[in-house]
Structures are given as structure tokens and as C-alpha cells.
Amino acid sequence: MAMRPVARKDVELVHRECTLCEAHCGVSVEVDRATQSVRSVRGDPDDPHSRGYICPKAHGLKGLQEDPDRLRRPLRRVGDRFQEVGWDEALDLVAERLRAIRERHGADAIATYLGNPNAHDFGATLFGATFQRALGTRWRFSASSVDQLPKMVSACAMFGAPLRIPVPDVDRTDFLLVLGANPLASNGSLMTAPDMPGRLRRLRERGGRLVVVDPRRSETARVADEHLFLRPGTDAFLLFALVHVLFEEERVALGRLAEFTHGLERVRELAREFPPEAVAPLTGITAERIRTLARELADAPRAACYGRIGTTTQEFGTLASWLVDVLNVLTGNLDRPGGAMFPNAAHGPADPRPRKRGRIPYARWRSRVRGLPEFAGELPVAALADEILEAGESPVRALVTVAGNPVLSTPNGGRLARALESLEFVACVDIYLNETTRFADVILPTTTPLERNNYPLVFHQLAVRNGAKWSPAAFPKPPDAKHPWEVLLEIAGRVNGTTAEVAEEMTLDALLRTTVGSPGTACPALSAEEARKRLAPLRGPERLLDLMLRAGPHGDRFDDAADGLSLAKLAAARHGLDLGPLAPCLPEVLATESGGIELAPELLVADVARLRAALAKRRAGNGLVLIGRRQLRSNNSWMHNVHALAKGRERCTLLVHPADAGRLGLAAGGRARVCSRVGELVAPVEVTDEMMPGVVSLPHGFGHDAVGTRMRVAQRKPGVNSNLLTDELGIDALSGNAVLNGIPVEVAPA
Ligand SMILES: Nc1nc2c(c(=O)[nH]1)N[C@H]1C(S)=C(S)[C@@H](COP(=O)(O)OP(=O)(O)OC[C@H]3O[C@@H](n4cnc5c(=O)[nH]c(N)nc54)[C@H](O)[C@@H]3O)O[C@H]1N2
Ligand SMILES: Nc1nc2c(c(=O)[nH]1)N[C@H]1C(S)=C(S)[C@@H](COP(=O)(O)OP(=O)(O)OC[C@H]3O[C@@H](n4cnc5c(=O)[nH]c(N)nc54)[C@H](O)[C@@H]3O)O[C@H]1N2
Ligand code: SF4
Ligand SMILES: [Mo]
């Protein structure tokens, strides 16, 4: 299609980040100011971290911006239809209904669910907690418990804070052991590292080795030196056996970590019970290969062990997450260049709240029906449907979702859909009328990523290189539109009979208390009042960010003559700032009670009994199990309405190994019926030896054929919802995180 010629003066290049995934690549958005439209989205070669790299999804930002199905006005349910209404009417209705339910049944009758995009929007991240606090409920849920919750639990127990998560120093390592991650499709997770294809290529070019452990020969496994097929859900066995060999062969070498690491002997004892010979039949990896792998890890000058979704969304997710870092410690690779290191974000540590040292925020309350534990203020989402349907006299009666699609993304989505239907009131802050929001009484849409400023708060704290980048909005906020943070604060204010401004000021006050005006804060000599004055006229998340940056490790501490960082200075660096490679920072950044690394925290040690029991009980599993997979052109459940990404061949297919296909009578191009304890579906079959025999794979985030949605592009190629098969009873018992991989299924021709 020929592009309309435009006068040069009408074209503006806006340098910012793509916020769709954790890589946060620098993009240059070419904006036609005459029509306020996107002409193109290109990689920004001057971004110091991504250096021009982008993936196909970046172009999807244009499609998202222009999508006629995307919601621009609040919707209110009238009978079984939706009607556009004004903001005041919509917000008042939400506040009124929530208040009434709270008065009648207590605050815990309201549940909240925060989805993944909140982590990619600094406004929602900064004000999400304010919003939840305003509702007063402890029934808070999020996508964390279908994702990285186990890693947060293990990091908190070992290092003292849920987001103190070490990231692999991919650019300097000599040996990278990857378990359950496919960064060539996902572009990396709990590891912000734009251009993983380039980074992994350079790792190998400098003589480093890449080993991938995965039940599927993934895109990443294909470019590795070696790929090891592993039976789903058995990572903790493999990792424990590696630990076993390190001790047995006296290859444990903590180096300087020895001075402040506790629990080494305890780990040695625990690992005794997991020799390679015992775990080999379960994992599918031979004892000999496990032994040599341990030696390779120990012998590499600099090595990093890294585990992701495949290791967290499984039965032993927290143990596997812990053992990944145990290996990093035992080989002396934690906190050293080329190993696994802690980022130092310009806006401060991941967990700035002065929490009581050492107290793990775990199981302070539990879900009513199944008694699943709270962690860091949240309950596992696998409990949500039960809390609505089964909680007797005190069930959850209302739900507020914020940028989440739990019907497609949480286990037993079919049951959750029935639960949502039964609720007294549902409000959704979302930009689509989709599988979840169709159950809403009110939908509150927000601006798009390109209409918002951003700063990757969460992802600078997980980056393989320190940096800071300000992303200016490419478009002004449309008239009558609201940013997510504005919607959250409006609800927070109205539900308590105050205003958004009051809720905003309270958030600022809380942050001021920990950053200025008292001993131990970054700016002890500056009063909160003075700081407030200096931060004006900024508002909203910009004001909080300016405060964090100025009080942060590179900040100007409110001394305008100093050359430290402030938001204004950061914004002037149009392509972002590089703040150098990760640097050793232990023991200073540890927040455990002892001040050291807890290698054998009680919480985790207690869970080893469960693993031991499974080892005793289980022979090599021979039933068929289902795992998931991510695809480059897909983004969880919500970019399937963008034609540029959705076009092309059918992607929601069941991958089956040829031997299994033969045994089950499945033909390539045919269709298979897949059944689990909780549901069934029919999917097209692809036969491929990239699967481990006995394992089938289906991507998640599809299933767009539900009635009452408004996603016309996605509906044309709906695919199936893999979470109709995942089981809400399947959890990692310690964290409560959902098991989304290794689901027992039966498969037959359809
Ligand atoms: N089987 C299986 N299930 C999985 C996974 C898996 O690997 N396998 N992965 C899990 C993981 S890691 C995650 S993170 C979850 C994700 O789970 P969710 O966060 O529940 O799901 P998403 O698909 O990310 O849905 C995002 C929602 O936010 C809306 N949205 C997008 N941008 C904006 C915005 O700017 N403003 C507002 N207001 N709304 C917006 C979209 O319309 C969509 O409704 O899925 C999990 N589910
Ligand atoms: N294109 C794209 N990018 C994304 C997303 C997306 O939906 N699409 N989602 C984003 C989100 S929310 C997240 S959390 C990240 C996730 O990022 P990744 O963790 O890299 O996610 P996946 O690509 O799903 O890779 C998981 C791998 O684990 C393997 N696996 C499954 N079960 C097991 C097991 O039991 N053990 C082991 N060792 N491996 C197993 C799977 O075969 C798969 O190759 O990706 C983010 N980036
Ligand atoms: S990898 Fe792709 S989706 Fe992720 S930030 Fe970069 S361009 Fe965006
Ligand atoms: Mo995720």
C-alpha cells in the first residue's frame, strides 16, 4: 500500500521503548503529526542497550494504536449489551457498587486481579498498591501466581526481598545453563536483555557455551551447544543432583561468598538424597550427563544458571527457583561478573520499603476454601474460582481486574468463567472487550502504551546492564481519555468518599517518608515539605519517579548544582543512559535478618520432604503431559487482534512427537481431542521431533471464540484456550503458584 506523502515538518521521530515485553527495546516511532498517526516503528540504533534490535511485535504497537476494536469510552452493561457512558457515571457506578458490597459483606468480599501489562506501565506500578489499599481487601490476586511467584519466594528467603532476583550476566559469562526459558521467542524474562539472539551468538563467538534444558527443542535450544530433553516438572531433581555432585566431588567453591553464606552444611545433607543415579530415570537425563554437567558448571571460569517459566510454573517451582541460585552460590558465581548478579537501578532498590529485616511475608493469611498461603500481600490466583464459588457464607462477590485476562491466562479458565458469571459485580480496567471483560458490569478503558510516558521501573531492576531510560508519549492523551493510574486513583478516591488527588498525595507522602527528612534516608537534611515544593509542578507517576531518581544511587539529592540524576536530566538523554555493567554488591544489598545469604532457609528446607516423597514414589512417568510455548508474534492473550501479528499460518497447534503420533493415530494436519481432569478441547496437530516423546505442547493465550467479545481479528483465528486443560488444583504447594506445565492429558484423534 502506498503511503500518503507527508510534508517533512509533519513527521516527528519519538525515541522511546517498546513496552510489550521485558526486553524494553528502544524504538523510534515515526509520527505523522498532521493526522496524529504512526507511520512506522523502527529499532533505535542509538539506544545503548538494544542498539537497534526489535522483534516483529514492535510493529504491533501501530496496529494496537489504530485498532478500531480497542475501547476508547467506558462501557456499562445494560441487560446483555454494553452501552457507552461518560467517565463520571462509570466511575461513580463502580465506587457505589463496591462500597455497597464492602458495607454489606466486608472488604474481603471484593477481589482484585492485576494482569501482566501493569508491570510494563510505571503509572500502574506506582499507584497499583494505592488502589488495592483503598479497597481494603486482602483478596488480592495477580498474574504473578501464574508466573514468577516461586522465584519471588525463593529470592525473599535467600536474599531478603521478593524482587532481589539475580540475573544472568549473559554478556560476560563463559557458560550459560538455561532451564525452562526460551528467550529466542520470549525475548527474555527476569532478565531484561534486548537482542537475546545477538547476545547468545556473541556468547558462543567468544568461546562460551550454552546448554538448554527443555522438554522441547525450542528456538533457543536450536542455537545452543547442547540441548537436553527433560521430563516436565523434574527440574528440582536435576538441580539437586547437580548440587549433589558438586559436594561429592568437592567442587564447591564459594570464594568470597563464604564469608556471609549460611546453611552450606544443611544443603550438603539435603543433596545426599538426590544422587544422579536416583533422579536420572525421572528426569530423562542420564546420570553420567548430570555428572559431567556439574563438572562443566564448576570448571567454567564464569558460569550462570538461569531458570524461567518452565521452572516456576510447575509442581516444585519454588524448590527449582531456589536450587538455581544455590548452584550459582556453590560455584562462586553469584555476584561476580559473568555469573548471576544484582542490578542497581537508578531509581533505587526493588524493595525500598523498610521492611522488618528477615521477616518473610508468607502465609499471614490464607484463602478460605483451600487454605492457600498469602505471599507479599497476595493470594494465588489458582484459588480465585473457589473463593467465588465455594466459600460458603463469605464468598468473594465482586472482582476488579486491571489489565488482566484471567479467563485465558489462569488454570481451569472454564471454571473461572463460570465463577465470574456468578459474581454480583465485575469492573474491568481494560482496553478490550475480551474473554474476561465480557463479564464486566463496567469496563474502564485507558490510554495505550504510545499515549503514555514510561520508565521501566520493574525492568531496570532485572536488567543485565544498568541503565535508565525515559520514554515520552508518542501521542498526547486523547480528549476524554485516562491513563491507567488516573483510573486507579479515581476508583481509590471515590470508593472512600474522597478524591483521586487525596489518594495521590497519600502515595507521595508514603514515598517521602522513606526517601527524605530523617536519618537513614537518602536526603536526611531535606524536609518532606521542601521536597514537595521542589518536585512541583510534576504530578502523578512523574513526580514519584523524579523523587526516586533524585534520591537514588545516581541522584542529585536535590542539589541542582550536582550533576546527579533527576527526571529532567534523564528526559534530556533521548536514547537512554547506560550506567555500566552490573557490579558486585554483596553483602550490602542483602536484606535477610542475618545480613547474609540464606542458602538453606527453613521455608524451603521444609518443602524438600515433598520432593523426597515424589522421588520415592515416582518411576519414570509414562503418561502423556502437556506443556506450553511462547511464539514471537504473540503476547500472552492480548495482541491477537492486531492483524500484522495475527496473519499467516495457524499457530495455535498441538505439537506431538512422531512416535506418540504413531501410537495415538494422529496425523499431521489432522485434529486431536485433548482431555485433562478439568476440560477438553480440539486442536490441529503438528508432528515434530522437536518434542520430547511423551510430551505435547500447546501455546496459551488463545481461545478467542467466546460469545460477546469485540475482537474481530482475533475471532477469525480464535485458536483454543490451553488453560481449559490446566488444573486449578495443580499448584506448587509452597508458593501456591499454578502448575501450567506437565499437565497429565489424554490425546486422541478428533
Ligand atoms: N498455560 C499457560 N498459561 C499462562 C502462561 C503460560 O506460560 N502457560 N503464562 C502466564 C504468564 S507468565 C502471565 S504473565 C500471564 C498473563 O496473564 P494476564 O496478565 O491475565 O493476561 P494478559 O494476556 O497479559 O492480559 C492483559 C490484559 O491487559 C489488557 N491491556 C493491555 N494493555 C493495556 C493497557 O495499556 N491498559 C489497560 N487498562 N489494559 C491493557 C489486555 O486487553 C488484556 O485484557 O499468563 C499466564 N498464563
Ligand atoms: N513473544 C512473546 N514474548 C513473551 C511473552 C509472550 O507471550 N510472547 N510473554 C512474556 C511473559 S509474561 C513472560 S513471563 C516471559 C516468559 O519467558 P520464558 O520463560 O522464556 O517463556 P517461554 O518462551 O514460555 O519458555 C518456557 C520454556 O520452558 C519449557 N518448559 C516447559 N515445561 C518445562 C519444565 O518442566 N522444565 C523445563 N526445564 N522447561 C520446561 C518450554 O518448552 C519453553 O521452551 O515471556 C515474555 N515474553
Ligand atoms: S523484544 Fe519485541 S516486544 Fe519485546 S520490547 Fe523488544 S520489540 Fe518490543
Ligand atoms: Mo509472565
Coordinates of N, CA, C and O in Angstrom, one line a residue, residues 495-592:
V495 N -14.2 5.5 46.1 CA -14.7 4.4 46.9 C -14.6 4.7 48.4 O -15.3 4.2 49.2
N496 N -13.7 5.7 48.8 CA -13.6 6.1 50.2 C -14.1 7.5 50.4 O -13.9 8.1 51.4
G497 N -14.9 7.9 49.4 CA -15.6 9.2 49.6 C -14.6 10.4 49.6 O -14.9 11.5 50.0
T498 N -13.4 10.2 49.0 CA -12.5 11.3 48.9 C -12.3 11.5 47.4 O -13.2 11.3 46.6
T499 N -11.1 11.9 47.0 CA -10.8 12.2 45.6 C -9.5 11.5 45.1 O -8.7 11.1 46.0
A500 N -9.3 11.5 43.8 CA -8.1 10.9 43.3 C -6.9 11.7 43.8 O -5.8 11.1 44.1
E501 N -7.1 13.0 44.0 CA -5.9 13.8 44.5 C -5.5 13.4 45.9 O -4.3 13.3 46.1
V502 N -6.5 13.1 46.7 CA -6.1 12.7 48.1 C -5.4 11.4 48.0 O -4.3 11.2 48.7
A503 N -5.8 10.5 47.2 CA -5.1 9.2 47.1 C -3.7 9.4 46.5 O -2.8 8.7 47.0
E504 N -3.6 10.3 45.6 CA -2.3 10.6 45.0 C -1.3 11.1 46.1 O -0.2 10.7 46.2
E505 N -1.8 12.1 46.8 CA -1.0 12.8 47.8 C -0.5 11.8 48.9 O 0.6 11.8 49.4
M506 N -1.4 10.8 49.3 CA -1.1 9.8 50.3 C 0.1 9.0 49.8 O 1.0 8.6 50.5
T507 N 0.1 8.7 48.5 CA 1.1 7.8 47.9 C 2.5 8.6 48.0 O 3.5 8.0 48.3
L508 N 2.4 9.9 47.6 CA 3.6 10.7 47.7 C 4.1 10.8 49.1 O 5.3 10.6 49.3
D509 N 3.3 11.0 50.0 CA 3.7 11.1 51.4 C 4.4 9.9 51.9 O 5.4 9.9 52.5
A510 N 3.9 8.7 51.5 CA 4.5 7.5 51.9 C 5.9 7.3 51.4 O 6.8 6.9 52.0
L511 N 6.1 7.7 50.1 CA 7.4 7.6 49.5 C 8.3 8.7 50.1 O 9.5 8.4 50.3
L512 N 7.8 9.8 50.4 CA 8.7 10.9 51.0 C 9.2 10.4 52.4 O 10.4 10.6 52.7
R513 N 8.4 9.7 53.1 CA 8.8 9.2 54.4 C 10.1 8.3 54.3 O 10.9 8.3 55.2
T514 N 10.2 7.6 53.2 CA 11.3 6.6 53.1 C 12.5 7.2 52.3 O 13.5 6.6 52.2
T515 N 12.3 8.4 51.8 CA 13.4 9.0 51.0 C 14.0 10.3 51.5 O 15.2 10.6 51.2
V516 N 13.3 11.0 52.2 CA 13.8 12.3 52.7 C 13.5 12.6 54.2 O 12.6 11.9 54.8
G517 N 14.3 13.5 54.8 CA 13.8 14.1 56.1 C 14.1 13.3 57.3 O 13.7 13.8 58.4
S518 N 14.8 12.2 57.3 CA 15.1 11.5 58.5 C 16.4 10.7 58.3 O 16.8 10.4 57.2
P519 N 17.1 10.5 59.4 CA 18.4 9.7 59.3 C 18.2 8.4 58.6 O 17.1 7.8 58.8
G520 N 19.1 8.0 57.8 CA 19.0 6.8 57.1 C 18.3 6.9 55.7 O 18.4 6.0 54.9
T521 N 17.7 8.0 55.5 CA 17.1 8.2 54.2 C 18.2 8.8 53.3 O 19.2 9.3 53.8
A522 N 17.9 8.9 52.0 CA 18.9 9.4 51.0 C 19.1 10.9 51.2 O 20.2 11.4 50.9
C523 N 18.1 11.6 51.6 CA 18.2 13.1 51.8 C 17.8 13.5 53.2 O 16.7 14.1 53.3
P524 N 18.6 13.2 54.2 CA 18.2 13.4 55.6 C 18.0 14.8 55.9 O 17.2 15.2 56.7
A525 N 18.7 15.7 55.2 CA 18.6 17.2 55.6 C 17.4 17.9 54.9 O 17.2 19.0 55.2
L526 N 16.8 17.2 54.0 CA 15.7 17.9 53.3 C 14.4 17.5 53.9 O 14.1 16.3 54.0
S527 N 13.5 18.5 54.2 CA 12.2 18.2 54.8 C 11.3 17.7 53.7 O 11.4 18.0 52.5
A528 N 10.3 16.9 54.1 CA 9.3 16.5 53.1 C 8.6 17.6 52.5 O 8.3 17.6 51.3
E529 N 8.4 18.7 53.2 CA 7.7 19.9 52.7 C 8.5 20.5 51.6 O 8.0 20.9 50.5
E530 N 9.8 20.7 51.9 CA 10.7 21.3 50.9 C 10.8 20.4 49.7 O 10.7 20.9 48.5
A531 N 10.9 19.1 49.9 CA 11.0 18.2 48.7 C 9.7 18.3 47.9 O 9.8 18.3 46.6
R532 N 8.6 18.3 48.5 CA 7.3 18.5 47.8 C 7.3 19.8 46.9 O 6.9 19.7 45.7
K533 N 7.9 20.9 47.4 CA 7.9 22.1 46.7 C 8.9 21.9 45.5 O 8.6 22.4 44.4
R534 N 10.0 21.2 45.7 CA 10.9 21.1 44.6 C 10.4 20.2 43.5 O 10.8 20.3 42.4
L535 N 9.5 19.3 43.9 CA 9.0 18.3 42.9 C 7.9 19.0 42.1 O 7.6 18.5 40.9
A536 N 7.3 20.0 42.6 CA 6.2 20.6 41.8 C 6.9 21.3 40.6 O 8.1 21.6 40.7
P537 N 6.3 21.4 39.5 CA 4.9 21.1 39.2 C 4.6 19.7 38.7 O 3.6 19.5 38.1
L538 N 5.6 18.8 38.8 CA 5.3 17.4 38.3 C 4.1 16.9 39.1 O 3.8 17.2 40.2
R539 N 3.4 15.9 38.4 CA 2.3 15.3 39.1 C 2.3 13.8 38.8 O 3.1 13.3 37.9
G540 N 1.5 13.0 39.4 CA 1.3 11.6 39.1 C 2.6 10.8 39.2 O 3.5 11.1 40.0
P541 N 2.8 9.8 38.3 CA 3.9 9.0 38.4 C 5.2 9.7 38.1 O 6.3 9.3 38.7
E542 N 5.2 10.8 37.3 CA 6.4 11.5 37.0 C 6.9 12.1 38.3 O 8.1 12.1 38.5
R543 N 6.1 12.6 39.2 CA 6.5 13.2 40.4 C 7.2 12.2 41.3 O 8.2 12.4 41.9
L544 N 6.6 11.0 41.4 CA 7.2 10.0 42.2 C 8.5 9.5 41.6 O 9.5 9.3 42.4
L545 N 8.6 9.4 40.3 CA 9.8 8.9 39.7 C 10.9 10.0 39.9 O 12.0 9.6 40.2
D546 N 10.6 11.2 39.8 CA 11.6 12.3 40.0 C 12.2 12.1 41.4 O 13.4 12.2 41.6
L547 N 11.3 11.9 42.3 CA 11.8 11.8 43.7 C 12.7 10.5 43.8 O 13.8 10.6 44.5
M548 N 12.3 9.4 43.2 CA 13.1 8.2 43.3 C 14.4 8.4 42.7 O 15.5 7.9 43.2
L549 N 14.4 9.0 41.5 CA 15.7 9.2 40.8 C 16.6 10.1 41.5 O 17.8 9.8 41.6
R550 N 16.1 11.2 42.1 CA 16.9 12.1 42.8 C 17.5 11.5 44.1 O 18.6 11.9 44.5
A551 N 16.7 10.7 44.7 CA 17.2 10.0 45.9 C 17.9 8.7 45.6 O 18.5 8.1 46.5
G552 N 18.0 8.3 44.4 CA 18.6 7.0 44.0 C 20.1 7.1 44.0 O 20.7 8.1 44.3
P553 N 20.7 5.9 43.6 CA 22.2 5.8 43.7 C 22.9 6.8 42.8 O 24.1 7.1 43.0
H554 N 22.3 7.3 41.7 CA 22.9 8.3 40.9 C 22.3 9.6 41.0 O 22.6 10.5 40.2
G555 N 21.4 9.8 42.0 CA 20.6 11.0 42.1 C 21.4 12.3 42.5 O 22.5 12.2 43.0
D556 N 20.7 13.4 42.2 CA 21.4 14.7 42.5 C 21.1 15.1 44.0 O 21.5 16.2 44.4
R557 N 20.3 14.3 44.7 CA 19.9 14.6 46.1 C 19.3 16.0 46.2 O 19.6 16.7 47.2
F558 N 18.6 16.4 45.2 CA 18.0 17.7 45.2 C 19.0 18.9 45.2 O 18.7 20.0 45.6
D559 N 20.2 18.6 44.8 CA 21.2 19.7 44.7 C 21.3 20.0 43.2 O 21.9 19.2 42.5
D560 N 20.7 21.1 42.8 CA 20.7 21.4 41.4 C 22.0 21.6 40.8 O 22.2 21.5 39.6
A561 N 23.0 22.0 41.6 CA 24.4 22.2 41.1 C 25.1 20.9 40.9 O 26.0 20.8 40.1
A562 N 24.6 19.8 41.6 CA 25.3 18.5 41.4 C 25.0 17.9 40.0 O 23.9 18.3 39.4
D563 N 25.8 17.1 39.5 CA 25.5 16.5 38.2 C 24.8 15.2 38.3 O 24.8 14.4 37.3
G564 N 24.2 14.9 39.4 CA 23.4 13.7 39.6 C 22.1 13.7 38.8 O 21.8 14.7 38.1
L565 N 21.4 12.6 38.8 CA 20.3 12.4 38.0 C 19.0 13.0 38.6 O 18.8 13.0 39.8
S566 N 18.2 13.5 37.7 CA 16.8 13.9 38.0 C 16.0 13.5 36.8 O 16.5 13.1 35.8
L567 N 14.6 13.6 36.9 CA 13.8 13.2 35.7 C 14.1 14.1 34.6 O 14.2 13.7 33.4
A568 N 14.3 15.4 34.8 CA 14.6 16.3 33.7 C 15.9 15.9 33.0 O 16.0 15.9 31.8
K569 N 16.9 15.6 33.8 CA 18.2 15.2 33.1 C 18.0 13.9 32.4 O 18.6 13.7 31.3
L570 N 17.3 13.0 33.0 CA 17.1 11.7 32.3 C 16.3 11.9 30.9 O 16.7 11.4 29.9
A571 N 15.3 12.8 31.0 CA 14.5 13.0 29.8 C 15.3 13.7 28.7 O 15.0 13.5 27.5
A572 N 16.4 14.4 29.1 CA 17.2 15.0 28.1 C 18.0 14.0 27.3 O 18.5 14.3 26.2
A573 N 18.3 12.9 27.9 CA 19.0 11.8 27.2 C 18.0 11.0 26.4 O 17.4 10.0 26.8
R574 N 17.8 11.4 25.2 CA 16.7 10.9 24.4 C 16.8 9.5 24.0 O 15.7 8.8 23.8
H575 N 17.9 8.9 24.0 CA 18.0 7.5 23.7 C 18.3 6.6 24.9 O 18.5 5.4 24.8
G576 N 18.3 7.2 26.1 CA 18.5 6.5 27.3 C 20.0 6.6 27.8 O 20.9 6.9 27.0
L577 N 20.2 6.2 29.0 CA 21.5 6.3 29.6 C 22.0 4.9 29.9 O 21.3 4.0 30.3
D578 N 23.3 4.7 29.6 CA 24.0 3.4 30.0 C 24.7 3.7 31.3 O 25.5 4.6 31.4
L579 N 24.4 2.9 32.3 CA 25.1 3.1 33.6 C 26.0 2.0 33.9 O 26.4 1.7 35.1
G580 N 26.4 1.3 32.9 CA 27.5 0.4 33.1 C 27.1 -1.1 33.4 O 26.0 -1.4 33.6
P581 N 28.1 -2.0 33.3 CA 27.9 -3.4 33.6 C 27.4 -3.5 35.1 O 27.7 -2.7 35.9
L582 N 26.8 -4.7 35.4 CA 26.4 -5.0 36.7 C 27.7 -5.1 37.6 O 28.7 -5.6 37.1
A583 N 27.6 -4.6 38.8 CA 28.8 -4.6 39.7 C 28.5 -5.4 41.0 O 27.3 -5.5 41.4
P584 N 29.5 -6.1 41.5 CA 29.3 -6.8 42.8 C 28.7 -5.9 43.8 O 29.1 -4.8 43.9
C585 N 27.8 -6.4 44.6 CA 27.2 -5.5 45.6 C 26.8 -6.3 46.9 O 26.0 -5.8 47.7
L586 N 27.3 -7.5 47.1 CA 27.0 -8.3 48.3 C 28.2 -8.1 49.3 O 29.3 -8.0 48.8
P587 N 27.9 -8.2 50.5 CA 26.6 -8.4 51.2 C 25.7 -7.2 51.3 O 24.6 -7.4 51.9
E588 N 26.2 -6.0 50.9 CA 25.4 -4.8 51.2 C 23.9 -4.9 50.9 O 23.1 -4.4 51.6
V589 N 23.6 -5.4 49.7 CA 22.2 -5.3 49.3 C 21.3 -6.4 49.9 O 20.1 -6.5 49.7
L590 N 21.9 -7.3 50.6 CA 21.1 -8.4 51.2 C 20.2 -7.8 52.3 O 20.6 -6.9 53.1
A591 N 19.0 -8.3 52.4 CA 18.0 -7.8 53.4 C 17.5 -8.9 54.3 O 16.5 -8.7 54.9
T592 N 18.3 -10.0 54.4 CA 17.9 -11.0 55.3 C 18.2 -10.6 56.8 O 18.9 -9.7 57.0

